[in-house]
Short mmCIF file of C-alpha atoms in Angstrom, two decimals:
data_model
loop_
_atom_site.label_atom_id
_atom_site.label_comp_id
_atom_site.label_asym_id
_atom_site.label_seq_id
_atom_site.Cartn_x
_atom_site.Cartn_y
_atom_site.Cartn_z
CA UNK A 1 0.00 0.00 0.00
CA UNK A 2 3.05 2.11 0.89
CA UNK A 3 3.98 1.84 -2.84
CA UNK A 4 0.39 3.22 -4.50
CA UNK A 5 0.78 6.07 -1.89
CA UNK A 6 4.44 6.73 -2.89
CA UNK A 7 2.70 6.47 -6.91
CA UNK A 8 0.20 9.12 -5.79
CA UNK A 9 2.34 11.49 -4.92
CA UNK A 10 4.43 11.23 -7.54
CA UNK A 11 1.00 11.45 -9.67
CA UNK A 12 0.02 14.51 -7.77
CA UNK A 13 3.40 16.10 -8.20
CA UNK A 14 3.41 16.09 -12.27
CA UNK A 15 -0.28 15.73 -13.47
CA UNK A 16 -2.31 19.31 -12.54
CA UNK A 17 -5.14 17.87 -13.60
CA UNK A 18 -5.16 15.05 -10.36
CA UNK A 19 -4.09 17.63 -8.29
CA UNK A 20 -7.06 20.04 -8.83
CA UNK A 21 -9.12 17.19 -8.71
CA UNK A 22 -8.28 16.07 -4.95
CA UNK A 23 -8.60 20.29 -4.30
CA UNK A 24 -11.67 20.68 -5.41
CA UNK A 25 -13.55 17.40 -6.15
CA UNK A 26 -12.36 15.91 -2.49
CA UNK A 27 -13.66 18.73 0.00
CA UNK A 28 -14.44 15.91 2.61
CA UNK A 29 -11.26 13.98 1.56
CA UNK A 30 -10.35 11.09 -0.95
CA UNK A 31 -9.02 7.68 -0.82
CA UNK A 32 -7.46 5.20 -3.33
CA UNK A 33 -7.72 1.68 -3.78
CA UNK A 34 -4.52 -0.82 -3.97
CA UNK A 35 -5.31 -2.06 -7.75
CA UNK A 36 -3.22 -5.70 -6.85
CA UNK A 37 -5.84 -5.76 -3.26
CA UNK A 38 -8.72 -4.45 -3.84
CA UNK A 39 -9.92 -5.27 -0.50
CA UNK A 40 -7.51 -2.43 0.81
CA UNK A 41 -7.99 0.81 1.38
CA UNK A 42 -5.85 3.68 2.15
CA UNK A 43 -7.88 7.07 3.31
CA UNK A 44 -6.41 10.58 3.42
CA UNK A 45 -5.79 12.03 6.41
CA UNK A 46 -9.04 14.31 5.90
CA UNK A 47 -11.61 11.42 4.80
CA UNK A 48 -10.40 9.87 8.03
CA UNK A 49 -11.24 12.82 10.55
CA UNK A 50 -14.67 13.23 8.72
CA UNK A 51 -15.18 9.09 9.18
CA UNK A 52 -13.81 9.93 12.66
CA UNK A 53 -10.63 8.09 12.71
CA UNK A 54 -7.78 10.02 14.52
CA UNK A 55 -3.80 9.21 12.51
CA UNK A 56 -3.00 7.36 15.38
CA UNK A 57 -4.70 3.98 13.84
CA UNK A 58 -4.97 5.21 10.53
CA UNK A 59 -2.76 2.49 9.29
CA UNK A 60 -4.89 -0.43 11.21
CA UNK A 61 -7.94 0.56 9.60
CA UNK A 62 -7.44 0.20 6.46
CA UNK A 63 -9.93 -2.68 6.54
CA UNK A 64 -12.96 -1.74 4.97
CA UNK A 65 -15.51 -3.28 7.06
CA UNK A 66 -14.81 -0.43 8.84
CA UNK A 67 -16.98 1.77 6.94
CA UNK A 68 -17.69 0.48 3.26
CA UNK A 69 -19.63 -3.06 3.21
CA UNK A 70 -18.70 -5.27 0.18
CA UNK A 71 -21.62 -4.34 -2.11
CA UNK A 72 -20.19 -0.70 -2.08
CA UNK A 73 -16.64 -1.64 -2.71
CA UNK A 74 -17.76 -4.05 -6.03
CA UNK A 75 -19.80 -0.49 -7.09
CA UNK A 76 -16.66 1.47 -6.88
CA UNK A 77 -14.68 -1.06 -8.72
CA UNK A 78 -16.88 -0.05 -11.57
CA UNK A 79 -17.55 3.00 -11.36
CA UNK A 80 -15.58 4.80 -14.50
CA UNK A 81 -16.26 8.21 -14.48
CA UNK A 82 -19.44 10.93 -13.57
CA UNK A 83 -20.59 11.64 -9.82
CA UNK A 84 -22.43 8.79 -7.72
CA UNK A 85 -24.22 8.85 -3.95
CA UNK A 86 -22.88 6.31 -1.53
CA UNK A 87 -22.95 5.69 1.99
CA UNK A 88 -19.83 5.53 4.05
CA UNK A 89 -19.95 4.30 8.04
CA UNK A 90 -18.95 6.81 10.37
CA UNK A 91 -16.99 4.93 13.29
CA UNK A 92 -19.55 5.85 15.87
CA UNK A 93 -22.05 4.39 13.51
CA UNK A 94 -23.40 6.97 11.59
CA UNK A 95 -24.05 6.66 8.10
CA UNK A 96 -23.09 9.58 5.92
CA UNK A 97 -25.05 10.10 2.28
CA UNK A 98 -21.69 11.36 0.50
CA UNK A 99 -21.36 12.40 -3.57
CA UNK A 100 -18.36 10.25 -4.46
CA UNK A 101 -16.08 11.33 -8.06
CA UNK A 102 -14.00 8.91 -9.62
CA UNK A 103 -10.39 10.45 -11.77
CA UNK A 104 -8.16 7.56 -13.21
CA UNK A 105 -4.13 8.50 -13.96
CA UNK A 106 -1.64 6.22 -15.60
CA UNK A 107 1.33 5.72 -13.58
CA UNK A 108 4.61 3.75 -15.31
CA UNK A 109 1.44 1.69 -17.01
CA UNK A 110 -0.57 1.20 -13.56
CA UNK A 111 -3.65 2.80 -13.64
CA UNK A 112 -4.87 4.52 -10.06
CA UNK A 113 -7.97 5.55 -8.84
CA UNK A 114 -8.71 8.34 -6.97
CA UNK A 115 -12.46 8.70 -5.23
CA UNK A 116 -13.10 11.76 -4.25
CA UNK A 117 -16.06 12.50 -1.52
CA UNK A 118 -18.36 15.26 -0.59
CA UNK A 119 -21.24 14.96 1.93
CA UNK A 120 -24.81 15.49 0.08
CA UNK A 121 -26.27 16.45 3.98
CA UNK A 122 -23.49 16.68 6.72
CA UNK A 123 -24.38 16.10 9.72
CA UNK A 124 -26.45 18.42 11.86
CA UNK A 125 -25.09 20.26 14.97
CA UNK A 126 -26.82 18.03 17.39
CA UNK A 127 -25.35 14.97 16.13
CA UNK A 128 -21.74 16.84 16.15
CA UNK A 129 -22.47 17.69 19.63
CA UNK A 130 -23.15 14.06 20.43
CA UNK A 131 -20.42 12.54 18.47
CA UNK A 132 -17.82 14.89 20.46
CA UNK A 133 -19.24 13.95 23.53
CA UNK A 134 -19.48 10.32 22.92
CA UNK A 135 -15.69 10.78 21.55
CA UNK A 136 -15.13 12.17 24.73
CA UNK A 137 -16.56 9.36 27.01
CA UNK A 138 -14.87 7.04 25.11
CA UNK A 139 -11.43 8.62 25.76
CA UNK A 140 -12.38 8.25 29.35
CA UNK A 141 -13.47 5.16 29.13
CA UNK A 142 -10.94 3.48 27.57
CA UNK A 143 -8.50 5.08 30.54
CA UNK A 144 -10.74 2.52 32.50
CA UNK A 145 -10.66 -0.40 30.23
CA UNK A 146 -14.29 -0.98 30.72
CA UNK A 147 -15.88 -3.14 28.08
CA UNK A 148 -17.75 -0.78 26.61
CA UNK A 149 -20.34 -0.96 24.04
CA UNK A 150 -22.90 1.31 21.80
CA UNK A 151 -25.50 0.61 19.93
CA UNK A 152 -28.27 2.25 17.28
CA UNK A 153 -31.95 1.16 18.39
CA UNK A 154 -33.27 2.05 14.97
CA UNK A 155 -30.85 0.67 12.70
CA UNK A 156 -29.24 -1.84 14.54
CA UNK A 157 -25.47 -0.70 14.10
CA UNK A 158 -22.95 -1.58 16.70
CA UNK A 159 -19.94 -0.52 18.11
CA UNK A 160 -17.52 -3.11 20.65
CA UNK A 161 -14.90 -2.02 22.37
CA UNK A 162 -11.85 -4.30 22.56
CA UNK A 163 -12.25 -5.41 26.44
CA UNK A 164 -16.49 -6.36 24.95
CA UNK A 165 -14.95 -8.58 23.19
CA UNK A 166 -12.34 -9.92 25.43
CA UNK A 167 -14.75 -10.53 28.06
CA UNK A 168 -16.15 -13.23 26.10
CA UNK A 169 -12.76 -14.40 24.68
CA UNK A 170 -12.76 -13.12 21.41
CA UNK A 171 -10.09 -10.51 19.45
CA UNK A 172 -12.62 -7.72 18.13
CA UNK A 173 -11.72 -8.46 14.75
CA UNK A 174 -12.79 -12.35 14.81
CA UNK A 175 -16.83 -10.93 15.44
CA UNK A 176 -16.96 -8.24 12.83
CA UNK A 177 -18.77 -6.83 11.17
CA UNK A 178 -20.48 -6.83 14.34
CA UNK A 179 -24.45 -5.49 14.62
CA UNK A 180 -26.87 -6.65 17.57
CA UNK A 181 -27.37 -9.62 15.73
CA UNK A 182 -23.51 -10.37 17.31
CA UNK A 183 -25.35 -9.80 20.65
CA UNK A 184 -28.23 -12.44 19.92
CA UNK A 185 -25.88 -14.88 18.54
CA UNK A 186 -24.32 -15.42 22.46
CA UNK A 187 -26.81 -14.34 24.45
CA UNK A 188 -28.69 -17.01 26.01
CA UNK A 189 -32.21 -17.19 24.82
CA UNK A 190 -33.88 -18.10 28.33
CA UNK A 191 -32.72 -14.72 28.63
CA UNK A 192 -33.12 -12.73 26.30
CA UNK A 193 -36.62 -11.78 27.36
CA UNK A 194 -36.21 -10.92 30.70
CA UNK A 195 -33.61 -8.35 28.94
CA UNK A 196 -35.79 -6.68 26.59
CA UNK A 197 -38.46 -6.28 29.04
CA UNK A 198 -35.60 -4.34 30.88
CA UNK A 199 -35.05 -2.32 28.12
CA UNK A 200 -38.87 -1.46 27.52
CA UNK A 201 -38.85 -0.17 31.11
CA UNK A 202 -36.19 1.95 30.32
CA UNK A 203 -37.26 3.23 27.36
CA UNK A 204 -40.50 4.17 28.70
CA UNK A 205 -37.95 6.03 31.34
CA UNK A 206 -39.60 3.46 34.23
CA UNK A 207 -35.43 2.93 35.19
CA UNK A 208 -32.78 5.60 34.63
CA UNK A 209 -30.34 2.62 33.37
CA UNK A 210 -30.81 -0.58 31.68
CA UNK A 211 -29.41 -3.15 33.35
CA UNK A 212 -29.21 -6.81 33.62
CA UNK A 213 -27.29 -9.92 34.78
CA UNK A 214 -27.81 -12.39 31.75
CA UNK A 215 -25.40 -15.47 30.42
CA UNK A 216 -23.85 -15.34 26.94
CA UNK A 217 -21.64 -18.09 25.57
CA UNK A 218 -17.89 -17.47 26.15
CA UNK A 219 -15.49 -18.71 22.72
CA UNK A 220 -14.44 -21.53 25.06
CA UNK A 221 -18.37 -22.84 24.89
CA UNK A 222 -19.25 -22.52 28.46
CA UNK A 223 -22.03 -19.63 29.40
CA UNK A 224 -20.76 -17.27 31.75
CA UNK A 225 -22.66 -14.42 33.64
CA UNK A 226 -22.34 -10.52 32.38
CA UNK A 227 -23.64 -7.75 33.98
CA UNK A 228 -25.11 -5.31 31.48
CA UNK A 229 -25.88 -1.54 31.61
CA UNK A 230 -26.32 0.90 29.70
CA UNK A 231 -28.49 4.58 29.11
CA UNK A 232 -30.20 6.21 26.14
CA UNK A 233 -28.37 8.85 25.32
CA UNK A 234 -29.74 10.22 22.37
CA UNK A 235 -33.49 10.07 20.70
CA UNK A 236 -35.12 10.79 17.39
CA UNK A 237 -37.67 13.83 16.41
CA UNK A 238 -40.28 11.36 17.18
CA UNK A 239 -39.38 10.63 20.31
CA UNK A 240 -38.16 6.81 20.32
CA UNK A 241 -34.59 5.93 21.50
CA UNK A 242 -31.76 5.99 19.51
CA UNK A 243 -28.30 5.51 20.45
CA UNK A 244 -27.60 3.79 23.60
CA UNK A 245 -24.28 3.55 25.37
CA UNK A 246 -23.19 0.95 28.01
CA UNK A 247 -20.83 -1.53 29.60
CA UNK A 248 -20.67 -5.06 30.67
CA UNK A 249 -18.72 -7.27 33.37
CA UNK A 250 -17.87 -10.69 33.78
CA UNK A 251 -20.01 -11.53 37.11
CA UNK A 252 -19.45 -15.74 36.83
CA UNK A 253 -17.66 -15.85 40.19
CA UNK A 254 -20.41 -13.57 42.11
CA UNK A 255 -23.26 -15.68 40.59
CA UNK A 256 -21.47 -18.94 41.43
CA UNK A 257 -20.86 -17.29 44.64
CA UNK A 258 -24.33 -16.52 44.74
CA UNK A 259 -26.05 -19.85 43.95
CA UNK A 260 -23.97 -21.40 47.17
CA UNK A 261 -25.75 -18.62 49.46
CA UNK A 262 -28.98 -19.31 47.03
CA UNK A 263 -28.51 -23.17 47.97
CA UNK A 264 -28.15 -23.06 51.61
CA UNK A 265 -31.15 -21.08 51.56
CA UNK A 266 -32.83 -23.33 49.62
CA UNK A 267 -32.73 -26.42 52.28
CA UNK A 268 -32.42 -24.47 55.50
CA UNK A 269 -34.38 -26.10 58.04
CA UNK A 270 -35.86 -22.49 59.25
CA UNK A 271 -37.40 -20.12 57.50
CA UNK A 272 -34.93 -18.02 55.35
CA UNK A 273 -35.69 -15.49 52.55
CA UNK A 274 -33.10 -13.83 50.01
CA UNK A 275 -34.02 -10.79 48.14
CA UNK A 276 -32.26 -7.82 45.75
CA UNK A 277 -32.21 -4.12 45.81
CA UNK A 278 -36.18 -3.97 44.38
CA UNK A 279 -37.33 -6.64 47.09
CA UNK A 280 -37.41 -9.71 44.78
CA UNK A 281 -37.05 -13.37 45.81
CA UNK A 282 -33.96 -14.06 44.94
CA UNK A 283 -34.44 -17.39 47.05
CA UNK A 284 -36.71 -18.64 49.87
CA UNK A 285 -36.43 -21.94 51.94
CA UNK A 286 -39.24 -24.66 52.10
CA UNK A 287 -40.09 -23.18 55.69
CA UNK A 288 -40.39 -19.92 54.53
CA UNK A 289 -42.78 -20.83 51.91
CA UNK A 290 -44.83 -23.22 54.21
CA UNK A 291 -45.37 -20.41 57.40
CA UNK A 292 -46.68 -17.30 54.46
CA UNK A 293 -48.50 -19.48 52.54
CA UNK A 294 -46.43 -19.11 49.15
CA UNK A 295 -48.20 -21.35 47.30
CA UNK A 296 -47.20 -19.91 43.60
CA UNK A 297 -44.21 -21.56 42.54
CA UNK A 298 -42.94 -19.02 39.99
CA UNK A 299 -42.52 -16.66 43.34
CA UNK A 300 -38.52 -16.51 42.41
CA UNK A 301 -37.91 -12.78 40.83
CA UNK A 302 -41.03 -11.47 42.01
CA UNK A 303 -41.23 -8.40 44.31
CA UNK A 304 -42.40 -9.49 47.82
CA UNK A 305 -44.93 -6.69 48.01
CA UNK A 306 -47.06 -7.82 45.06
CA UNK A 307 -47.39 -11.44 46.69
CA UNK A 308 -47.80 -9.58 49.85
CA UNK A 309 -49.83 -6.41 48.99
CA UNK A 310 -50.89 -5.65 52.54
CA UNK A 311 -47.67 -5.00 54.16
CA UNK A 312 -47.23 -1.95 56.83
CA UNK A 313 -45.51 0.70 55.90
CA UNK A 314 -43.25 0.20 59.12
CA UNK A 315 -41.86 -3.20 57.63
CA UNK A 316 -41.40 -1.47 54.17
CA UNK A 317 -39.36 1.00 56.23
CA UNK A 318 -37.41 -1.23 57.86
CA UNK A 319 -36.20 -2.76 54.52
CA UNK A 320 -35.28 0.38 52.89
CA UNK A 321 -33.30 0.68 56.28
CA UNK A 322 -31.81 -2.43 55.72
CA UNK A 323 -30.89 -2.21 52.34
CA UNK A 324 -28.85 0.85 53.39
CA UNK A 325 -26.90 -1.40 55.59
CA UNK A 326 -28.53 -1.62 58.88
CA UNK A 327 -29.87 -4.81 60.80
CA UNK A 328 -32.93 -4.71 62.18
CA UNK A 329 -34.12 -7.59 64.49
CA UNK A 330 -37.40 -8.13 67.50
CA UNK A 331 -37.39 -11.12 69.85
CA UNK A 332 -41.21 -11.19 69.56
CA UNK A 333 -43.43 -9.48 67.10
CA UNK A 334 -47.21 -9.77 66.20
CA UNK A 335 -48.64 -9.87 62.83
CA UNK A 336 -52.63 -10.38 62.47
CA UNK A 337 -53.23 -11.95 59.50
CA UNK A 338 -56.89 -10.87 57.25
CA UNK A 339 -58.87 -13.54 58.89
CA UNK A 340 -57.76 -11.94 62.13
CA UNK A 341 -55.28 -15.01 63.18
CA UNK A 342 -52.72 -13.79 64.99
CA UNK A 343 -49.16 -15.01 63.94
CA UNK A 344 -45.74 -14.53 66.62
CA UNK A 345 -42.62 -14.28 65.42
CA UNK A 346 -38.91 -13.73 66.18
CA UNK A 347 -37.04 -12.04 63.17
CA UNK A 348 -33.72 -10.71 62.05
CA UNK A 349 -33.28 -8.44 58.82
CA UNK A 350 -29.68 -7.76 57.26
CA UNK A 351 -28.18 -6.75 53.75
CA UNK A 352 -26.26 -9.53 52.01
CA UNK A 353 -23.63 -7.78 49.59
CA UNK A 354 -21.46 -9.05 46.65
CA UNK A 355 -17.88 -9.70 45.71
CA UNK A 356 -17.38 -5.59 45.13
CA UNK A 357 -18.65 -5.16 48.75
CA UNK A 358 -21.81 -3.17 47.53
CA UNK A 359 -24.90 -4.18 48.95
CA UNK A 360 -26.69 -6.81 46.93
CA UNK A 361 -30.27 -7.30 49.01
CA UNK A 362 -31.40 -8.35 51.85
CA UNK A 363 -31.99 -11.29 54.23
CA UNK A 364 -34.73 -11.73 56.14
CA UNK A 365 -35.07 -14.60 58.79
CA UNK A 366 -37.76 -15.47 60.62
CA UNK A 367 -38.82 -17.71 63.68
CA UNK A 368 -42.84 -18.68 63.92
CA UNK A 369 -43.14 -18.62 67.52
CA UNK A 370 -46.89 -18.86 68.08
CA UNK A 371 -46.98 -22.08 69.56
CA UNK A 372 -44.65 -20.87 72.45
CA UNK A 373 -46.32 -17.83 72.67
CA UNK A 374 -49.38 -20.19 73.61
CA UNK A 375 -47.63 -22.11 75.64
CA UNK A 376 -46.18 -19.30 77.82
CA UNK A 377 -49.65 -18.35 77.93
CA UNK A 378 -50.71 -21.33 79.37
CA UNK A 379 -48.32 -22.05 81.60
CA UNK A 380 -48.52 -18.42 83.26
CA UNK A 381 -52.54 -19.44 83.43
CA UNK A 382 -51.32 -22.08 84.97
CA UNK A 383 -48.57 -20.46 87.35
CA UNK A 384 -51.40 -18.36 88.60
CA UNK A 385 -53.96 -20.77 89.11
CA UNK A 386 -51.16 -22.85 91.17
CA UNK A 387 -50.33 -19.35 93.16
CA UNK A 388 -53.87 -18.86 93.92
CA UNK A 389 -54.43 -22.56 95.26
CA UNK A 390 -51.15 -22.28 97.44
CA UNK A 391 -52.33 -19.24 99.24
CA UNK A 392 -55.66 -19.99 99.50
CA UNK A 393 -55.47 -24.29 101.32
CA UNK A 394 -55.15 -24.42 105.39
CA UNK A 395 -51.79 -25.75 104.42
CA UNK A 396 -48.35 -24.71 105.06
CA UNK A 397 -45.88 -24.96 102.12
CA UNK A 398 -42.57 -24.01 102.04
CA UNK A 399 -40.04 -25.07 99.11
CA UNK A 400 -36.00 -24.34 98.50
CA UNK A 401 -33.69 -24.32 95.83
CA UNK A 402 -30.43 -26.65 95.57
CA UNK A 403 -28.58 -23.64 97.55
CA UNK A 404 -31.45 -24.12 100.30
CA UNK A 405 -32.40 -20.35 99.40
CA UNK A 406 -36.25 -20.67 99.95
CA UNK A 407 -38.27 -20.29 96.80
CA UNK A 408 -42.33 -20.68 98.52
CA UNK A 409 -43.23 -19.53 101.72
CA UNK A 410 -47.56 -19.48 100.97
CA UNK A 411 -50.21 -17.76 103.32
CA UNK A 412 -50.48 -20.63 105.59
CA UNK A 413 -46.76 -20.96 106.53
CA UNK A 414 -46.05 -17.42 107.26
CA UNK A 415 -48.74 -17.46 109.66
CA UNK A 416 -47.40 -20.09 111.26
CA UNK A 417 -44.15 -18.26 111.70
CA UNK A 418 -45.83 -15.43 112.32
CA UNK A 419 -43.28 -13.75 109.56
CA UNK A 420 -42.18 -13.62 105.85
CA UNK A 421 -39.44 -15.48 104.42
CA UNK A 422 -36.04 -14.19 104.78
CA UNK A 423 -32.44 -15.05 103.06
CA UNK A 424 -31.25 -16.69 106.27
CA UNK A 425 -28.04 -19.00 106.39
CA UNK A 426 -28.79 -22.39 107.50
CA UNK A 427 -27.13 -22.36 110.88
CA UNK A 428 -29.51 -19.35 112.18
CA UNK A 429 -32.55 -20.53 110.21
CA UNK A 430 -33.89 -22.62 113.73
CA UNK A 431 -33.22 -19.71 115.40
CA UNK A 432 -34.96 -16.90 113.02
CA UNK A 433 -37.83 -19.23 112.12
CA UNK A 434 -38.32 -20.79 115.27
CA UNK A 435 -37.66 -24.80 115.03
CA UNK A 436 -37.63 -26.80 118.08
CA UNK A 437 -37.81 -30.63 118.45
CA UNK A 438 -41.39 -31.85 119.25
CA UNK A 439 -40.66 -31.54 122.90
CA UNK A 440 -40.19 -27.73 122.19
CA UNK A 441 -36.55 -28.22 124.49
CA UNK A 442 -33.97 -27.67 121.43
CA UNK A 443 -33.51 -25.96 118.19
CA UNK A 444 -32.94 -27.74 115.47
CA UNK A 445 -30.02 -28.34 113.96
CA UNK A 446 -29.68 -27.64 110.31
CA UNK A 447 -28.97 -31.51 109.73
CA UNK A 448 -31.79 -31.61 111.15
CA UNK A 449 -34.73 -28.95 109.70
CA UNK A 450 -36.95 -31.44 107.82
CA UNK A 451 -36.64 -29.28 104.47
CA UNK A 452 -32.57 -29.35 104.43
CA UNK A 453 -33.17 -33.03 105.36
CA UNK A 454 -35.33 -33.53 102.34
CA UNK A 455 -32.61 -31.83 100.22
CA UNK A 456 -29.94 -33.95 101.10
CA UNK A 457 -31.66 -37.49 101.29
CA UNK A 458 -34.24 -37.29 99.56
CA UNK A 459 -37.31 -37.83 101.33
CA UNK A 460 -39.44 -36.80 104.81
CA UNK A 461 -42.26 -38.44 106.09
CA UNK A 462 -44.47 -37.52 109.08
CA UNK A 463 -41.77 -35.77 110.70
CA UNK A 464 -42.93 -33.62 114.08
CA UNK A 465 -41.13 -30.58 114.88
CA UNK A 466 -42.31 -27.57 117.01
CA UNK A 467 -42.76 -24.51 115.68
CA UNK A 468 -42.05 -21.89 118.74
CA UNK A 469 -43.53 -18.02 117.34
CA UNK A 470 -41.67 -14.60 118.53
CA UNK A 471 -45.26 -13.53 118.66
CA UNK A 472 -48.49 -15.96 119.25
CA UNK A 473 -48.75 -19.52 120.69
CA UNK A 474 -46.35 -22.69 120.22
CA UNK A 475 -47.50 -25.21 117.26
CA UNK A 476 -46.93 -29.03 116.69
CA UNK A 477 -46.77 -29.78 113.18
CA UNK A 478 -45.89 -32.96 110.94
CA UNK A 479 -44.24 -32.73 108.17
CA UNK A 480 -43.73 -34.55 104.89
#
C-alpha cells in the first residue's frame, strides 16, 4: 500500500489535472484503492477525521468493514467516471449520504484511482455535539478499560470495544462486522426476554439505566454471567430511543458465589428469605414458603410486596433501612393476618452484599413462635392458678432451691411463723424461724430442719417438729 501512496504522490506532483481534482472534487477527503488488493484501502488524512478516525490507527484501519460493506466496494470497482451517492460508516455508527467522483491516472502503465467525496447532507449540529461527547466518554473510558459498548436502536449498528470482546474471549476483529445480531448470537435465549423487558422499562424512562445480569456463551463454549448496563443517550424527532451507550462485566464468580448462598437457603431447616435491591425473591427456603403461605411456585424474581400487597408501611421501612446497611431484628413481634389469626414471630433483617462489597439485598429470617407464645400463655394461666391454690389451702408450704435459698413460703406458713421469708443462712434458720424438736426443748439443727433433710436425702415423712412463734402460741406440726 506504501507503494500506491508513494505512486500518488508522484501522480500529484506532475499531473495538474489530479491535483485540482483532490482540491476541489475531495472537499471531505479522498481515498485510493490498492489495484493488486482491492480489498484495501488507504484514506487521506481528511476522509479519516470526517469518518472519525484520529492518525493514530490510521494504518490499522485500512480494513474496509470499517466503513464500506462489500456491495459498495464491487460499485466502486466499476464506477468509471461521472458523480455517484454512496454511503460511508462513520466509526460511531453513523451513516453519511456522501457524492463520491472517480479520476483515473496512468502511472509507469498502472492505472490509479482516486475517489473523491463530498457529503450530500453533513451532519447536523446536534449529532456533532453528540459525536464529540461520545468521543469524549470514550477517551475516558478506555483510561478505564471498561468493556464498553454502543449501539443504534433504529438501525441496529454496533460498536464493541476491545475489552467487549475480550470478556467473552474473542479478538474484536474475529466478530466483525459486528451489529446486535452479534449480541443475539451469544446471548442465552432463556434470557433474552427478561432483557428486553428491561429495556422497555427503560425506554419508557420506568429505570434511569438498563441493566441486567444475563449469560452469553464465552469462545471456550461454556455460558458465563455478564452484567449489562447501559443509558439512552440520544433520541429521534419522534421521540423513540436511539443511540444507547453501556458496559458489561464478567459476574461468573459472584453468581457462582451466589447460587452457594442461594442453595443453603434453599434447604435451611428455618425459615430463610433472600431478596435484591427492588425486594425480589432471589431465594426462599421450604419453611419460609410453608409459614406465608407461598403457594405460587414461579414466586422466584417477584417483588415481595405484590405477593404480599398488605404489608405496613413500618416493615417497608425497615427494609429500605436495611438495604442501606442496617440490621434490624425483634425477639417477639405480632402480625394479624386478614382472617384476624394472629401469627408470633422472632425475626432478624440484614443486607447480604457481593464480591465488590456493595450491597446486593437483603436477608430476612424469621422464627414462627406462636406455639410458644401459647404455651407461655398457658403455663402463666397455669402459674397463677397454682399461686392462687397455694395461698388460699389451710396448708403450710414451704419449698427451696439446691442452695437451700427458699423459693415458697404461701399464706399458711407465714402465719405459722408469724413472719415472711427471709435469706437466712442455715445455721440461724432454727433460730430466726423458730424450730424446736417436738418436745419444744432444742432448736434444730440444720442436719436436722426437715426441708434441708429432704434436700440432702431425699425424702421426709411424718416428721414432728415444734414450731415456737416470737409472737403468738407454740405449734406441733408434721411434716412430709
Amino acid at each position: 500500500m506504501n507503494n500506491v501512496v508513494d505512486k500518488l504522490f508522484s501522480v500529484l506532483r506532475e499531473n495538474q489535472s489530479v491535483f485540482e481534482f483532490t482540491q476541489l472534487r475531495a472537499i471531505d477527503g479522498f481515498f485510493i484503492i490498492d489495484p493488486e488488493n482491492p480489498e484495501k484501502i488507504w484514506l487521506n488524512p481528511k476522509l479519516s477525521s470526517v469518518l472519525g478516525y484520529n492518525k493514530a490507527n490510521l494504518d490499522q484501519e485500512e480494513n474496509t468493514s470499517e466503513f464500506l460493506d462489500k456491495e459498495n466496494i464491487k460499485f466502486l470497482k466499476d464506477l468509471k467516471k461521472g458523480k455517484q451517492q454512496i454511503h460511508l460508516k462513520h466509526k460511531q455508527g453513523f451513516k453519511l449520504h456522501m457524492h463520491c467522483e472517480v479520476l483515473s491516472a496512468e502511472v509507469n502503465g498502472s492505472s490509479i484511482s482516486v475517489f473523491a467525496f463530498h457529503q450530500i447532507e453533513p451532519l447536523p449540529e446536534v449529532k456533532i455535539k453528540l459525536l464529540r461527547k461520545i468521543n469524549r466518554y470514550k477517551k475516558i473510558i478506555e483510561g478505564t478499560e471498561l468493556a464498553t459498548w454502543q449501539w443504534n436502536v433504529q438501525t441496529g449498528e454496533t460498536i464493541f470495544s476491545d475489552q467487549w470482546a475480550d470478556v467473552i474471549g474473542y479478538d474484536l476483529q474475529e466478530l466483525q462486522p459486528t451489529s446486535v445480531e452479534t449480541w443475539k448470537l451469544i446471548a442465552h435465549p432463556q434470557d433474552q426476554k427478561r432483557c428486553n423487558e428491561a429495556l422497555q422499562k427503560h425506554f419508557k424512562g420506568e429505570t434511569d439505566y438498563y441493566i441486567t445480569d444475563s449469560r452469553v456463551k464465552h469462545k471456550n463454549g461454556k455460558w458465563i454471567w455478564v452484567r449489562d448496563k447501559g443509558k439512552v443517550v440520544s433520541w429521534t424527532k419522534d421521540g423513540e430511543p436511539e443511540w444507547m451507550t453501556g458496559f458489561h462485566v464478567d459476574i461468573t464468580e459472584e453468581k457462582n458465589r451466589l447460587e452457594v448462598k442461594k442453595l443453603f437457603i434453599d434447604q435451611a431447616p428455618t425459615a430463610i428469605a433472600m431478596f435484591d435491591n427492588n425486594m425480589r425473591y432471589v431465594a426462599a427456603s421450604q419453611k419460609w414458603q410453608d409459614d406465608y403461605h407461598i403457594d405460587d411456585d414461579n414466586f422466584i424474581g417477584k417483588s415481595h410486596y405484590e405477593l404480599f400487597p398488605n404489608i405496613s408501611e413500618e416493615w417497608r421501612d425497615i427494609h429500605q433501612k436495611c438495604l442501606q446497611g442496617e440490621v434490624h431484628s425483634k425477639d417477639e413481634d405480632c402480625y394479624i393476618w386478614e382472617d384476624g389469626t394472629e401469627q408470633w414471630m422472632s425475626w432478624e433483617v440484614r443486607p447480604w452484599y457481593t464480591n465488590d462489597n456493595e450491597i446486593g439485598g437483603i436477608i430476612m429470617h424469621t422464627s414462627d413462635i406462636t406455639r410458644l407464645k401459647e404455651a407461655e400463655k398457658l403455663n402463666f394461666e397455669k402459674q397463677q392458678l397454682m399461686a392462687t391454690v397455694l395461698e388460699s389451702i389451710n396448708v403450710g408450704i414451704v419449698a427451696c432451691d439446691k442452695n437451700a435459698k427458699l423459693t415458697l413460703f404461701n399464706k399458711a406458713t407465714k402465719d405459722l411463723h408469724g413472719l415472711p421469708a427471709k435469706p437466712i443462712p442455715e445455721e440461724k434458720l432454727a433460730e430466726y424461724y423458730g424450730l424446736y424438736n417436738i418436745d419444744g426443748t432444742e432448736a434444730l439443727k440444720p442436719s436436722e430442719i426437715p426441708l434441708l433433710k429432704a434436700l440432702h436425702t431425699g425424702k421426709v415423712v411424718n416428721e414432728e417438729i415444734m414450731i415456737k412463734p416470737r409472737d403468738g402460741r407454740n405449734v406441733k406440726v408434721s411434716i412430709n
